[in-house]
XYZ file of C-alpha atoms in Angstrom:
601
model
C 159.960 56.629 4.611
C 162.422 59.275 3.703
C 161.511 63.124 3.885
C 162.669 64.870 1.613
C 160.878 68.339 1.180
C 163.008 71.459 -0.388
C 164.403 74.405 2.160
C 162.150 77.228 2.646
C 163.402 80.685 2.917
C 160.199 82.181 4.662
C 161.514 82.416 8.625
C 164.937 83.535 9.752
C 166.222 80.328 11.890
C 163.548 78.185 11.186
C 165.312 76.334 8.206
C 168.307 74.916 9.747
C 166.718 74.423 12.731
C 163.278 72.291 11.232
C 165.313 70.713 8.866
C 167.557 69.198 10.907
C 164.465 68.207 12.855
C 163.244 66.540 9.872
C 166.486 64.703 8.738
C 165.969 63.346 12.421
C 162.246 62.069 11.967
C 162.881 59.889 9.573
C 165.821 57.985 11.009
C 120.228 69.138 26.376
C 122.146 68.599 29.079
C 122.816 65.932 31.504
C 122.929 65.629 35.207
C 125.729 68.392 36.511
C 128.718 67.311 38.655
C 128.026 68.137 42.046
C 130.040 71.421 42.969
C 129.735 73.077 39.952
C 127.779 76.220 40.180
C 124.295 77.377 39.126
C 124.475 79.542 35.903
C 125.501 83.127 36.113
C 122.478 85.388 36.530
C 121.937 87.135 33.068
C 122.805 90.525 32.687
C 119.194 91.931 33.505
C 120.036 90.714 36.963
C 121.288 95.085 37.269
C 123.859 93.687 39.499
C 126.031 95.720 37.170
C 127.774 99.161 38.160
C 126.594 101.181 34.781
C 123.866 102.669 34.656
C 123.017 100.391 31.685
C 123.455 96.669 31.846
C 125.828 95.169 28.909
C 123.317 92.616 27.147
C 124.208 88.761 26.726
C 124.004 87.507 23.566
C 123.960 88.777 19.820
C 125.370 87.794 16.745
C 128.835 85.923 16.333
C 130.345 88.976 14.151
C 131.550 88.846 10.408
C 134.451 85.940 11.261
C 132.490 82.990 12.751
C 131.212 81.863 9.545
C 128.153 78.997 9.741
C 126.865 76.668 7.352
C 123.893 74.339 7.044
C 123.799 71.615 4.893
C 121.631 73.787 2.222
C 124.632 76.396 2.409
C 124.985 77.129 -1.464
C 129.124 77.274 -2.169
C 130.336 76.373 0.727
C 133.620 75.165 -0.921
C 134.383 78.395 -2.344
C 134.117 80.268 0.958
C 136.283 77.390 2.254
C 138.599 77.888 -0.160
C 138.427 81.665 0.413
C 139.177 81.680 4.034
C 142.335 79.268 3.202
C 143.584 81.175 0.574
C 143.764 84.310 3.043
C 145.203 82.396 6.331
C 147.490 79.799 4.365
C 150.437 81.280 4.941
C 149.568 84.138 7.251
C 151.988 82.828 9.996
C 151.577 86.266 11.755
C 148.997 88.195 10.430
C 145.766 89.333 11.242
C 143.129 87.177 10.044
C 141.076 85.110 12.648
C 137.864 82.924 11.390
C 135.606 80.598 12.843
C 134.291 77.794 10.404
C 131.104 76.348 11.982
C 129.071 73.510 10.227
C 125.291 73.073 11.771
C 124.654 69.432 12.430
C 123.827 67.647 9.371
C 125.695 65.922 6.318
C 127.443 67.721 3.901
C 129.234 65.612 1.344
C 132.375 66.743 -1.297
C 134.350 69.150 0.775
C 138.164 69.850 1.225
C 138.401 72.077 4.114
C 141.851 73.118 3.866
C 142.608 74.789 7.003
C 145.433 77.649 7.512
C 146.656 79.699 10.555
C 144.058 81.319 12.983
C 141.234 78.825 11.636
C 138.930 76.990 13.601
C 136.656 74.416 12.288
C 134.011 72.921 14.165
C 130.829 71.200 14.300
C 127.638 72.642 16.006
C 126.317 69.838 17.436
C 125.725 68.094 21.050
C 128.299 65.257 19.776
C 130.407 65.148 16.773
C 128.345 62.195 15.206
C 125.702 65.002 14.624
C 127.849 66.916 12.208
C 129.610 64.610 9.566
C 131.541 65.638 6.666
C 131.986 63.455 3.640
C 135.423 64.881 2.708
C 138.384 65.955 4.399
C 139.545 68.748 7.123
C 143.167 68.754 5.389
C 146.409 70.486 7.223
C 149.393 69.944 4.781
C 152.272 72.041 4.387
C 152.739 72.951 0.544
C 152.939 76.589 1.496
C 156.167 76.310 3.255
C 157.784 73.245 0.797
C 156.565 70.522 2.437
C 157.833 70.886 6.059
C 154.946 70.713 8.763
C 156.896 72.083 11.501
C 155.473 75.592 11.393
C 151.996 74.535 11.016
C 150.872 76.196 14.175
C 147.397 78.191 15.938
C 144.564 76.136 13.930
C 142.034 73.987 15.530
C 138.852 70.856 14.890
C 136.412 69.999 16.851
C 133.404 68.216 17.413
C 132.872 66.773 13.816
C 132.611 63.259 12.323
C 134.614 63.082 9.347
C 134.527 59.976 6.408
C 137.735 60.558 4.323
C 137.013 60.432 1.083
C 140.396 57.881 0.135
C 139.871 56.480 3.705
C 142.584 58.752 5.505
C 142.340 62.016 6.544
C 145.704 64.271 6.791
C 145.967 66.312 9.914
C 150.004 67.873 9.594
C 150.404 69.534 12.197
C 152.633 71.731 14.866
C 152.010 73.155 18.102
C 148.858 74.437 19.399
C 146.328 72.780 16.629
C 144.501 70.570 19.049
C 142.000 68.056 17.728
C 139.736 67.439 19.592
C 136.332 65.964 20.180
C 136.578 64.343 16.142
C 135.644 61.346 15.218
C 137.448 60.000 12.291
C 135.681 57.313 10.405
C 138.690 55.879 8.954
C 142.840 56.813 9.419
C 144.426 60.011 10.473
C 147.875 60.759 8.508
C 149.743 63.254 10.828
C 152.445 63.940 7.878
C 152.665 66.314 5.198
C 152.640 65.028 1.619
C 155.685 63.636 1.183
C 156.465 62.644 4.502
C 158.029 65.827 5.340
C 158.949 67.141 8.576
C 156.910 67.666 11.371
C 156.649 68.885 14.765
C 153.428 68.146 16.745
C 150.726 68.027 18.372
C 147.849 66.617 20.644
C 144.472 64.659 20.536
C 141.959 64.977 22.991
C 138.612 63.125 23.249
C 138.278 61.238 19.763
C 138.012 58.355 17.935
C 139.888 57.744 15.246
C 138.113 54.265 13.773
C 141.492 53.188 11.739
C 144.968 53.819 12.119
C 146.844 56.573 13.402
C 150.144 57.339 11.151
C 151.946 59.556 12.631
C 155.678 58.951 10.598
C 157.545 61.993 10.542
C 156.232 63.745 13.716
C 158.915 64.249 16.014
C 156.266 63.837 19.420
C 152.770 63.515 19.733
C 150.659 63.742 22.692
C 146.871 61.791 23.125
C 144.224 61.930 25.775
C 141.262 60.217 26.442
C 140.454 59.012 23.368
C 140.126 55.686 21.141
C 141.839 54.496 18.136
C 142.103 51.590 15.971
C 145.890 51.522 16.209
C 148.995 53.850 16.211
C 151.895 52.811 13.157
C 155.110 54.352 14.861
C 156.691 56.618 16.915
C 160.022 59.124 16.237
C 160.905 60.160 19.654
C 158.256 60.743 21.833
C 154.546 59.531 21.918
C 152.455 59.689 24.754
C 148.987 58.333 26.045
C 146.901 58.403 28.691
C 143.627 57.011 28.779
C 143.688 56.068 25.058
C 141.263 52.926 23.932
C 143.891 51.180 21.273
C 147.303 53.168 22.337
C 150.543 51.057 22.060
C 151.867 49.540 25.186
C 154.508 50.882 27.253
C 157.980 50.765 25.283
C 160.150 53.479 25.802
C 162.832 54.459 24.595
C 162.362 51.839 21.618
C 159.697 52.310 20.389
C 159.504 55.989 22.126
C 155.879 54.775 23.561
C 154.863 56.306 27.406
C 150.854 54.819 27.618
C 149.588 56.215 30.953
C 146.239 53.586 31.489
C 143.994 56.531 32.377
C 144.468 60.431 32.781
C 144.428 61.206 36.905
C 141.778 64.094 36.174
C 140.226 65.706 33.141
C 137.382 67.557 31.927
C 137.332 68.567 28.596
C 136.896 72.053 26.684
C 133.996 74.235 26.438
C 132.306 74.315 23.509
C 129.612 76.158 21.553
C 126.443 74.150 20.447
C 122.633 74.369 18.756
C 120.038 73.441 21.214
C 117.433 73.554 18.601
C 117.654 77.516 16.558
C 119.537 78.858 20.109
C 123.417 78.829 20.611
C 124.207 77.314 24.245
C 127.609 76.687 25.624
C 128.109 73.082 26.714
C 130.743 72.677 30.246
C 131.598 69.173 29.977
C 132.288 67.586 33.721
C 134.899 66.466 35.483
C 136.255 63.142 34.835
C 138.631 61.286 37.024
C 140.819 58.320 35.988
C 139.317 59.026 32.755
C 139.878 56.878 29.707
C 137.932 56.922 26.154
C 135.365 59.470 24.621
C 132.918 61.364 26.741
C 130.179 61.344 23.797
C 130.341 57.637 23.087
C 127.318 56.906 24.666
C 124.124 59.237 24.673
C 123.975 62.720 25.774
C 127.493 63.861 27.098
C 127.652 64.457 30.747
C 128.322 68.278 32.004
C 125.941 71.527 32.062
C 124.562 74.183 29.499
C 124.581 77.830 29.275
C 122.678 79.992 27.329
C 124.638 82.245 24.883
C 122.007 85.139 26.868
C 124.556 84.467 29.909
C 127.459 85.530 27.774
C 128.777 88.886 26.730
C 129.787 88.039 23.183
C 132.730 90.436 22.595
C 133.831 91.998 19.165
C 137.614 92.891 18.292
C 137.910 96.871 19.483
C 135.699 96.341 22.747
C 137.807 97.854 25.667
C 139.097 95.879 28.909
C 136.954 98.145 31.092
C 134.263 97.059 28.642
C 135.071 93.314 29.455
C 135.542 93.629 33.275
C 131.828 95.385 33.586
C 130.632 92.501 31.728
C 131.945 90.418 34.229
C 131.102 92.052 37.352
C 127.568 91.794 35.718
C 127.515 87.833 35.746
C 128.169 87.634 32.160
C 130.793 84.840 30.968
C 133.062 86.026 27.683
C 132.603 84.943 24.415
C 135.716 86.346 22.499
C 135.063 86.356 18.325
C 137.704 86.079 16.376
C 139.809 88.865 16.230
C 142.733 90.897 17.900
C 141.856 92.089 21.650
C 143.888 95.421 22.493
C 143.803 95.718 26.746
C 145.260 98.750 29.000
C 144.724 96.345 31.860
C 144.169 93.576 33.255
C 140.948 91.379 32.374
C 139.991 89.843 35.511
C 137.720 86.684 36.263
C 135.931 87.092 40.242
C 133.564 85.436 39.899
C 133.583 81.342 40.410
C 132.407 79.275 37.494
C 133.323 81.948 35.189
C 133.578 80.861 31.561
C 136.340 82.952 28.964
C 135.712 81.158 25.701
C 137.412 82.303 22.407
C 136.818 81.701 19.303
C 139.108 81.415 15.627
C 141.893 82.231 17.871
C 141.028 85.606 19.556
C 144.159 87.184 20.492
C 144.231 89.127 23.653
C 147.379 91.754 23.253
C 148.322 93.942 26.849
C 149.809 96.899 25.247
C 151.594 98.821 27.934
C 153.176 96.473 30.413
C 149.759 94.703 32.071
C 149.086 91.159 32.480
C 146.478 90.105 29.937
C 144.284 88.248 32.162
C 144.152 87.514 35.834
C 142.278 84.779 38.062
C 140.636 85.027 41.431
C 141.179 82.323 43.433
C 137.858 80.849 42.810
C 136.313 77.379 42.000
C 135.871 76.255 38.417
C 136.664 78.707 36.231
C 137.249 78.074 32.253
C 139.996 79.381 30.279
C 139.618 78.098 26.552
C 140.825 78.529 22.961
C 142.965 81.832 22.874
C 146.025 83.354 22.456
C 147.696 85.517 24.378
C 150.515 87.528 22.189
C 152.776 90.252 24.657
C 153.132 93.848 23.893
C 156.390 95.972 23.225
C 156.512 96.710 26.779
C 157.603 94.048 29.399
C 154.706 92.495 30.950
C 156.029 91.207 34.482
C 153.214 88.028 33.721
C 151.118 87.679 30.916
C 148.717 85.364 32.555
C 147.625 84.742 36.476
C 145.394 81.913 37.713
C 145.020 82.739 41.330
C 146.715 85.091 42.782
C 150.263 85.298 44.605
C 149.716 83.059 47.619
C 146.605 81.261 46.929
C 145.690 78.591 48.977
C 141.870 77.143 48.694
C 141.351 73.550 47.786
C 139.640 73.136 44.301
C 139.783 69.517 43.982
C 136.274 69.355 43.534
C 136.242 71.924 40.876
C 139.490 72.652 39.463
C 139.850 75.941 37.015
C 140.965 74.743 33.703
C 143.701 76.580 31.261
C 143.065 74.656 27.538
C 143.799 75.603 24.346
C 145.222 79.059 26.021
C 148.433 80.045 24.212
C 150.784 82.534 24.566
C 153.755 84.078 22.101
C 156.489 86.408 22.731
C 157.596 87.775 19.680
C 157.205 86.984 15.938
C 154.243 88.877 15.235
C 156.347 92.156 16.494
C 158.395 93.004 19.115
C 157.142 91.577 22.403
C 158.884 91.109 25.729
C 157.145 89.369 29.342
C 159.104 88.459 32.220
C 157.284 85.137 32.767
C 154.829 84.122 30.477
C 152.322 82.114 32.610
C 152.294 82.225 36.589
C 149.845 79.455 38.003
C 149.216 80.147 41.589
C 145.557 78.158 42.532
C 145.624 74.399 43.273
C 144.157 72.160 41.713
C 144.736 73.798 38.486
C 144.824 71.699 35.256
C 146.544 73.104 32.281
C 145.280 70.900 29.436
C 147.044 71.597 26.467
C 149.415 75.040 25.838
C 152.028 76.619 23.279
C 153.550 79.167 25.637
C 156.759 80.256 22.899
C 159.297 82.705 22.666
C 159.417 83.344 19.193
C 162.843 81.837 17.231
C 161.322 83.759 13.866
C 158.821 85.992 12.503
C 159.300 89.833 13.480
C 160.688 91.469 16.667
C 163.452 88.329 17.827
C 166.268 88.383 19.441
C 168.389 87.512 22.765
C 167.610 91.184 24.143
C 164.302 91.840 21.389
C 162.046 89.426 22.460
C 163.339 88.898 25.729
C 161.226 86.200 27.983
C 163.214 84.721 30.819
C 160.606 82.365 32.292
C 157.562 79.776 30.680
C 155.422 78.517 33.602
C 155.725 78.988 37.066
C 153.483 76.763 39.145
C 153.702 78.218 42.517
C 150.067 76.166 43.092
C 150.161 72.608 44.847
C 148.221 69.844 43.149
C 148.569 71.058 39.568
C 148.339 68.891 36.624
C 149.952 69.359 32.896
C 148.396 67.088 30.374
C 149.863 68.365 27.176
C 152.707 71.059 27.928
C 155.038 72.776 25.147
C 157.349 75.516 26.471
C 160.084 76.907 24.263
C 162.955 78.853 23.544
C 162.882 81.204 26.707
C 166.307 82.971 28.223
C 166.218 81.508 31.280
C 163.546 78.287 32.642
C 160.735 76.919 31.001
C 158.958 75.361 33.660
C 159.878 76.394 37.045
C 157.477 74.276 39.565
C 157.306 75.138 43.180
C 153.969 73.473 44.542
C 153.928 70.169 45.535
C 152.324 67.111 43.960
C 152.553 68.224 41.039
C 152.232 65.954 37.688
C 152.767 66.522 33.907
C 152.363 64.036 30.964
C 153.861 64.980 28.061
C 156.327 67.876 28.074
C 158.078 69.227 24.648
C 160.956 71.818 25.074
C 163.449 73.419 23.054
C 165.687 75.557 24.081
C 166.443 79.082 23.104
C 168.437 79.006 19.612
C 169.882 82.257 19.526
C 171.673 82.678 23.110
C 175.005 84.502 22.156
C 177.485 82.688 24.017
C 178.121 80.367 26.654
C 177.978 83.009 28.811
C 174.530 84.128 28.510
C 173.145 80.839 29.557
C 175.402 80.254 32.420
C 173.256 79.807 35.990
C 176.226 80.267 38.444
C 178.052 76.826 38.469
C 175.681 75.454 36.085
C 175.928 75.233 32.215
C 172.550 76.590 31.166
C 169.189 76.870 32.832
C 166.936 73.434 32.914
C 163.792 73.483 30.466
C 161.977 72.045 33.730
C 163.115 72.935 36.855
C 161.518 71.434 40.153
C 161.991 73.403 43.222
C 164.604 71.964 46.032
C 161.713 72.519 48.056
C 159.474 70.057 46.475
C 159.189 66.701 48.028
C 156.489 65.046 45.743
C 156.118 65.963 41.894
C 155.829 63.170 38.978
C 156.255 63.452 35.505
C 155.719 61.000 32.492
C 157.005 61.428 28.681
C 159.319 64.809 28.638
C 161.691 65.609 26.100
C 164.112 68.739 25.900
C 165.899 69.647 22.732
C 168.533 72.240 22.107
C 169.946 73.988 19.078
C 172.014 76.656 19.962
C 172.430 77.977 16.154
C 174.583 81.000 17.123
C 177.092 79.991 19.037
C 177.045 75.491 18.619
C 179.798 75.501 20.860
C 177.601 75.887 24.082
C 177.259 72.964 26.011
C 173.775 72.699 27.994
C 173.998 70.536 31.487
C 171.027 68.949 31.650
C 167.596 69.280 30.187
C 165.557 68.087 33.447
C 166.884 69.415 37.246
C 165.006 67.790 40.761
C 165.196 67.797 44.047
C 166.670 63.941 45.176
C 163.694 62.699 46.844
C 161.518 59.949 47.257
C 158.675 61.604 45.993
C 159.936 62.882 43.307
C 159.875 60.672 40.223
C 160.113 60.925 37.054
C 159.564 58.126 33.780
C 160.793 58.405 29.953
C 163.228 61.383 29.827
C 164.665 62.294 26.674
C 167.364 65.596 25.207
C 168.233 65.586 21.538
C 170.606 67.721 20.243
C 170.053 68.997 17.295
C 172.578 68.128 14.223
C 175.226 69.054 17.275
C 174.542 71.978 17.399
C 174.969 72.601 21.173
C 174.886 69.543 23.655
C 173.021 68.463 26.818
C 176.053 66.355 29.195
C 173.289 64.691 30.980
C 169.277 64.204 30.853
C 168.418 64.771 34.578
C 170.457 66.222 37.436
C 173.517 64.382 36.959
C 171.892 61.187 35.347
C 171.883 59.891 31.454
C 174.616 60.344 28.819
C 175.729 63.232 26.725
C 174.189 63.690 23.366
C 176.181 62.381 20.599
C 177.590 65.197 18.619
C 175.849 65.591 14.961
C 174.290 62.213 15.034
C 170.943 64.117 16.526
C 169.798 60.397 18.681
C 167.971 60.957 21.625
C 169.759 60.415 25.406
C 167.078 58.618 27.310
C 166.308 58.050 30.718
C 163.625 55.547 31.905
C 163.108 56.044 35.040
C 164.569 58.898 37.394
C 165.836 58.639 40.078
């Protein structure tokens, strides 16, 4: 396998950097869980503080497009929404492709940037497609690595040559599919590629995932997995590899410590419900395998369904009312703070609704309260510095949630690219108990509005929270820390960092004694924390002359362990002198091989 794809010019650093990348790769619901809440009272409850109540309910709006098996030209609106979003990297378009259950039979649904595609049944069995759901990359030459915010779920899919092609970056989960044959994870031509996660499906045949630098699956089942590049990781995965790292780059985790999976929107008959799936723990497999999935309904009448233009004030009443959020696609302009009180409290979006704070506010802020769900949007900063962008739980939060955790999935966040953009840390989780299940939190390295002092971004994630789990974390390119974790017992699997390209000098990355700040930095405080499958890569394309420590920086304790570290520099340029703390060898200069650790300390 040799990729070979021809240099793009669309995106300032991205060419050097993703090719060098790619030169690399191919060296009716059931029984709830106890302690989840009753539904919220509808709006009619006049618990609300207007006058009027806000109603629950209503139509999806002009972007959630549905389709029934009796749908004339559905391949034409297909192929109209892809020919809009296909290479719309930052623009404006947001859609919501949703297929009623059914068969439908000779589609290619060619899916672009802020596209969602999903199936409207109870299990994705009971929406199959006789065709593909294709990601590729022949907008951008071939190379995959940019192939970012686009999402499937909840469909059964036959392929119509056997193998459907899912090419993929960062945050375009797939999740809840079930593939009744292989899943290619490569651009035609084996191109390069930079992804991506799997949550909750089967894949019946073999997973191929050749040039894709790392990979991340959960909780699902496949017929096999053909290779790995530098970092693939499973937990609770029916068919994953065994443990091999760092040859091949396999971490397999037997089960995932706790899950529950995204919300999602269903048909209960002619009436839109949202389905909570429940909390799993030690989880491994499907949750739809077998029958009716386990978890609790909600009634689309129990959820404000919000339209692009709708004011924060407007979405804070609603919630104060009892009303969860239903988001349509679209772009979300707030003067403050949305803020979730209320326990149980579901903030669903939909084709990648985009939540923008435009003078200095944090987008969206959690009480700390049981249960609440944070799902499928993206969270892009305004012009003026926002000290956080997001809050679960505020500062000092200390109630035990272990019996209902909040959950952050499918929540991503940008700073820059679309426009100039600037947060001080990007995502601040405070509650415990706290599982962040998939995120792209990224400081843009292209697009519009970047630069050291442009986009500026010092901080990721800080998990202040004790007890929090990361299943599925990508942090990159920010001035200072990615990660920064201060609670205890915490855990990640799967971490993918790069550094920021474009830091001026050695200088600007120097943290006192220490040659540049760690992508994940645990707190000298800590004394228990545990991570599997985390890989840090730097390409310091402005000045490759800086020389990064380490990629990884802990505490020296007992408790805190870690398994299958890697840093890669990229084509030399820049270069990590250890993996963790003082541990692991340099990088080796242009030759772009990863420096492993297995087991730390």
């Amino acid at each position: 396998m040799t990729p070979s794809p021809t240099s793009s010019s669309s995106g300032r650093s991205a060419v050097g950097r993703r090719a060098v990348l790619g030169a690399a790769a191919a060296v009716a619901s059931a029984p709830a869980l106890g302690g989840l809440a009753t539904p919220a009272a509808a709006a009619s409850s006049g618990r609300g503080k207007s006058p009027k109540a806000l109603p629950g309910g209503g139509d999806l709006g002009p972007n959630v497009i549905v389709f029934d098996p009796s749908t004339p030209g559905i391949q034409a609106k297909l192929d109209e929404v892809f020919k809009k979003q296909e290479s719309a990297q930052f623009g404006t378009g947001r859609y919501a492709l949703l297929f009623k259950p059914g068969s439908y039979s000779g589609l290619n649904a060619q899916i672009g940037f802020y596209t969602s595609i999903a199936g409207l049944g109870l299990s994705p069995d009971d929406t199959t497609i006789n065709g593909d759901i294709t990601v590729d990359a022949g907008w951008f030459n071939g190379n995959a690595t940019q192939n970012f915010w686009r999402s499937a779920e909840n469909l059964a899919v036959v392929p119509v040559n056997g193998t459907n092609r899912w090419a993929v970056a960062q945050a375009a989960p797939f999740r809840r599919m079930h593939v009744r044959g292989g899943l290619n994870l490569a651009p035609n031509g084996y191109g390069w590629a930079s992804g991506g996660y799997i949550a909750d499906s089967r894949i019946d045949g073999q997973v191929g995932p050749y040039s894709q630098q790392q990979w991340y699956t959960r909780d699902s089942a496949i017929g096999s997995w053909l290779n790995g590049v530098w970092n693939m990781v499973f937990s609770g995965v029916e068919g994953a590899p065994g443990q091999s790292f760092p040859n091949p780059p396999y971490t397999t985790l037997n089960t995932t410590p706790v899950s529950r999976e995204k919300p999602f929107l269903y048909l209960n008959g002619g009436e839109y419900r949202v389905f909570l799936p429940e909390k799993r723990t030690d989880a491994r497999g499907v949750t739809w395998g077998n029958g009716t999935p386990r978890g609790t309904s909600l009634p689309l009448s129990q959820f404000y369904v919000a339209k692009p233009g709708v004011t924060a004030a407007t979405l804070n009443e609603a919630l104060t009312q009892g009303l969860h959020l239903l988001l349509t696609p679209g772009i979300y302009h707030l003067d403050r703070p949305v803020q979730v009180n209320r326990a149980n409290t579901v903030v669903l979006g939909l084709g990648y609704a985009t939540l923008i704070p435009d003078n200095g506010v944090t987008a969206l802020k959690v009480a700390d309260v049981d249960g609440v769900r944070l799902a499928g949007f993206l969270i892009d900063a305004g012009p003026v510095n926002s000290a956080t962008l997001l809050e679960v739980g505020p500062q000092g939060a200390s109630a035990d949630h272990s019996a209902n955790p909040t959950t952050v999935q499918d929540v991503f966040i940008r700073i820059g690219g679309a426009g100039p953009g600037k947060a001080t840390t990007s995502m601040v989780i405070n509650s415990r108990h706290t599982i962040v299940d998939h995120t792209w939190v990224w400081r843009a390295d292209h697009g519009d509005g970047v630069g050291w002092e442009t986009n500026r971004a010092d901080y990721g994630i800080r998990v202040n929270g004790d007890d929090v789990l990361a299943t599925g974390l990508f942090v990159e390119h920010f001035n200072k820390y990615d990660v920064q974790w201060f609670g205890q017992r915490g855990r990640t699997i799967f971490f993918q960092n790069e550094k920021a390209y474009d830091a001026p000098n050695q200088a600007a990355i120097q943290n006192g004694s220490i040659k540049g700040y760690a992508a994940y930095k645990v707190a000298d405080s800590v004394t228990t924390h545990e991570g599997w499958g985390l890989g840090s890569y730097c390409y310091y394309n402005v000045d490759p002359s800086i020389v990064q420590h380490h990629g990884f920086a802990a505490p020296n304790a007992s408790g805190v362990k870690f398994h299958n570290l890697l840093v890669v520099s990229l084509g030399g340029q820049g270069q990590y002198e250890r993996v963790i703390n003082d541990t692991g060898s340099p990088t080796s200069g242009t030759s772009t091989v990863p420096s492993t650790v297995v087991s730390y300390p």
